[in-house]
CSV table of C-alpha atoms in Angstrom, one decimal:
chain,number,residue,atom,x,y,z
G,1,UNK,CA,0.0,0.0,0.0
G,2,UNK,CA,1.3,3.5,-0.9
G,3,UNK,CA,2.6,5.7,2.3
G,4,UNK,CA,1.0,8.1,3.2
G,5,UNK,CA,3.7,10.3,3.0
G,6,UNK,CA,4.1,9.8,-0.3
G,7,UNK,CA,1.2,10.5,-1.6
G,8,UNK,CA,1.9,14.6,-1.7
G,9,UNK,CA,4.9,13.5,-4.2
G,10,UNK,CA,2.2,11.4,-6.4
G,11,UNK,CA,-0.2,13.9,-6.7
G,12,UNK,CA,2.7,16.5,-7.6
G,13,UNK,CA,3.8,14.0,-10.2
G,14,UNK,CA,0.0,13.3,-11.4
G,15,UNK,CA,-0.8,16.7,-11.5
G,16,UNK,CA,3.0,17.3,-13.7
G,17,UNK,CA,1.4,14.6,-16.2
G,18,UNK,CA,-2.1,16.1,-16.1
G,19,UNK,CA,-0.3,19.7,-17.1
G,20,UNK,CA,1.4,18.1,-20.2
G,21,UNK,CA,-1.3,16.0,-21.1
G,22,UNK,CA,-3.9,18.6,-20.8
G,23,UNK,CA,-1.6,21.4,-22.7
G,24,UNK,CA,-1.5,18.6,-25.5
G,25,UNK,CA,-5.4,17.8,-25.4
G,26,UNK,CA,-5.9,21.4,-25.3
G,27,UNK,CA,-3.6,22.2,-28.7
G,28,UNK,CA,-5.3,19.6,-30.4
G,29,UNK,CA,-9.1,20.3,-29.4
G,30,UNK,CA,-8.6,24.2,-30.4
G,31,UNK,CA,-7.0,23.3,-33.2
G,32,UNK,CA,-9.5,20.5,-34.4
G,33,UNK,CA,-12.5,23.2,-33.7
G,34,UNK,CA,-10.3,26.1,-35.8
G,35,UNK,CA,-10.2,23.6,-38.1
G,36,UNK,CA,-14.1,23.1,-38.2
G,37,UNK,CA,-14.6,20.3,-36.5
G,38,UNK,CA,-17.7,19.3,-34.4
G,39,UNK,CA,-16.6,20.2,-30.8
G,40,UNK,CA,-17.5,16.9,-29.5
G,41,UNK,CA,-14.9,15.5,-32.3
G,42,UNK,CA,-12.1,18.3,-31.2
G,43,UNK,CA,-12.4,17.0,-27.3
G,44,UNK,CA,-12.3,13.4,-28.3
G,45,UNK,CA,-9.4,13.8,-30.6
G,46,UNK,CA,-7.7,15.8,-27.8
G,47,UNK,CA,-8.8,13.6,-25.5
G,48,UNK,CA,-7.1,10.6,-27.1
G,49,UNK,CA,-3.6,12.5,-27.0
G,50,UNK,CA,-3.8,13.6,-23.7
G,51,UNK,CA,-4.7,9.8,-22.7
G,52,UNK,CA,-2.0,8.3,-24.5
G,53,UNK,CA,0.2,10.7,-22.9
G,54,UNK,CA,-0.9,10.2,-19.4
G,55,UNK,CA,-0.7,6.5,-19.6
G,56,UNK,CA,3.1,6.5,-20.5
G,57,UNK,CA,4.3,8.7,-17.8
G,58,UNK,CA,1.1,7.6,-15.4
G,59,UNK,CA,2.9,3.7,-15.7
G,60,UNK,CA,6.5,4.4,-16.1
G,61,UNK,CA,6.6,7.5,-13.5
G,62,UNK,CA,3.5,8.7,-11.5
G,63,UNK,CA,2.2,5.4,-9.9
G,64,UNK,CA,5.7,3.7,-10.8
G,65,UNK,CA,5.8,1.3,-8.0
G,66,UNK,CA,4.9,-2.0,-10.0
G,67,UNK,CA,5.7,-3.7,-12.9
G,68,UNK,CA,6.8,-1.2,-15.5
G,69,UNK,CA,6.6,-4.5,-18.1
G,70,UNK,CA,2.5,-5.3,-17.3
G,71,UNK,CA,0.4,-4.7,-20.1
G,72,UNK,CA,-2.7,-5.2,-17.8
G,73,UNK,CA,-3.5,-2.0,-16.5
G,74,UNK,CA,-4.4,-1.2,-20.6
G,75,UNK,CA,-8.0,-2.0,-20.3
G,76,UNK,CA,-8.9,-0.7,-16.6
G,77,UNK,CA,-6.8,2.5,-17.9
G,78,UNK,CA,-8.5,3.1,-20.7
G,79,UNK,CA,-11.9,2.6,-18.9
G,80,UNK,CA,-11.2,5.1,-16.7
G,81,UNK,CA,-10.0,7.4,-19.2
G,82,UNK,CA,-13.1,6.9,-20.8
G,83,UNK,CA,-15.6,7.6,-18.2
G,84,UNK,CA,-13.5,10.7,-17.4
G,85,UNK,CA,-13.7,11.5,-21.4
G,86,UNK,CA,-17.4,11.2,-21.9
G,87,UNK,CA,-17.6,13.5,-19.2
G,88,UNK,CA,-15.8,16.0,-20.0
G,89,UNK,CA,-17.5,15.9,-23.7
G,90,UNK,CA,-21.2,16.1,-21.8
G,91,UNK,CA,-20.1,18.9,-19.7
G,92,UNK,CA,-18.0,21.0,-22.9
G,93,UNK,CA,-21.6,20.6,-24.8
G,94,UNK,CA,-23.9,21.3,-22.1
G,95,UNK,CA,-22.0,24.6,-21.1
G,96,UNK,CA,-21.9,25.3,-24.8
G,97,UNK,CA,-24.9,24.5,-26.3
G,98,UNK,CA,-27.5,24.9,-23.1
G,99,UNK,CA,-25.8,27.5,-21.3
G,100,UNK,CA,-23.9,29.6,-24.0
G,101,UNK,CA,-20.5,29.2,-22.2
G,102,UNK,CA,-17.4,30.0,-24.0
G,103,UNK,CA,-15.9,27.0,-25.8
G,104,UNK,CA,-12.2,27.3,-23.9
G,105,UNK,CA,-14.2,28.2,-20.7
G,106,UNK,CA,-16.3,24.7,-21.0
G,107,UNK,CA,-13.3,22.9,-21.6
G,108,UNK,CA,-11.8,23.8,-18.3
G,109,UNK,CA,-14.9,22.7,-16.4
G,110,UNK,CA,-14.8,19.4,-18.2
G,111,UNK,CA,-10.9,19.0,-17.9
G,112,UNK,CA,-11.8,19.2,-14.0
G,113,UNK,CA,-14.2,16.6,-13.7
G,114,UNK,CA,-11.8,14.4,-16.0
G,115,UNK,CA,-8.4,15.2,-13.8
G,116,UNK,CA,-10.3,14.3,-10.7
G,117,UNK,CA,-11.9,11.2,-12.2
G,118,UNK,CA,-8.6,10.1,-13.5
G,119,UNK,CA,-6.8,10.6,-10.1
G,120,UNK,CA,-9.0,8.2,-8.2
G,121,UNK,CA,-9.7,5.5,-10.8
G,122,UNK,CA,-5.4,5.6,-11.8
G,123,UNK,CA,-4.8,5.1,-8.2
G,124,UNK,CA,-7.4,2.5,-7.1
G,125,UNK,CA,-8.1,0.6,-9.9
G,126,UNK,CA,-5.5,0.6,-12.5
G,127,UNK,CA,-2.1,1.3,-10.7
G,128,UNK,CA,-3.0,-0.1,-7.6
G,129,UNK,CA,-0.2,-2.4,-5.5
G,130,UNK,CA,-2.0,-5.9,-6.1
G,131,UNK,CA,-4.2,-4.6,-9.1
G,132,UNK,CA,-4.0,-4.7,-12.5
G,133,UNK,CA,-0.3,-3.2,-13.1
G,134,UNK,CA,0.4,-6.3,-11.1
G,135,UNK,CA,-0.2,-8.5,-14.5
C-alpha cells in the first residue's frame, strides 16, 4: 500500500502529467474546432492525446511502483480514461450548447471533472499495488 507520506509526491507527479497532457489535449481540441470540426470531435481527438500521454508517464513515472513491463493496467486504464472523457465531452456541450459558455471556458470545467476522475480511478483501480499493473 502507498505511504501516506508519499502521496503529496504522487499527486505532484499526477498533476505534472495532467499539465502536459492537458496542454497537448488542449492544442489539439482548439485546433481540431479552428479547423471546423464538431466540438465533440475536437475533445475526443484531444482527449485521445492527452490519454495516450498520461498512460506512459502515469505507468512508467506517477504510480511507478509495480511492474513497468504489465500490459494489464491497458483496459482498466483506458476505462477510466473513458468515463473521465465522456464527461468531459457532456459537460464542454452542455456549457456550450444549453448554457452559451465559452468553448475554452467549457473545456476547463470538463478537464476538471476528467483530472479528478482520473486521479481516483489511476490510483485505485489501474495502478494499484496488487491490481491490475500487477499483471
Amino acid at each position: 500500500m502507498l505511504a501516506v507520506r508519499s502521496l503529496p509526491a504522487e499527486i505532484v507527479r499526477f498533476v505534472v502529467v495532467g499539465v502536459l497532457s492537458n496542454i497537448l489535449n488542449f492544442v489539439v481540441y482548439v485546433l481540431v474546432h479552428w479547423a471546423g470540426g464538431a466540438l465533440a470531435v475536437a475533445s475526443a481527438a484531444g482527449y485521445v492525446v492527452g490519454m495516450g500521454t498520461s498512460y506512459h508517464f502515469g505507468k512508467s513515472w506517477v504510480f511507478a511502483g509495480g511492474s513497468a513491463k504489465s500490459h494489464g493496467a491497458v483496459f482498466p486504464f483506458v476505462l477510466v480514461y473513458a468515463v473521465g472523457g465522456a464527461g468531459m465531452t457532456g459537460i464542454i456541450e452542455a456549457m456550450d450548447r444549453m448554457l452559451g459558455i465559452d468553448y475554452r471556458l467549457s473545456w476547463l470545467a470538463g478537464a476538471a471533472y476528467a483530472a479528478a476522475n482520473n486521479y481516483l480511478g489511476s490510483k485505485w483501480l489501474v495502478f494499484r499495488e496488487g491490481g491490475a499493473r500487477g499483471g
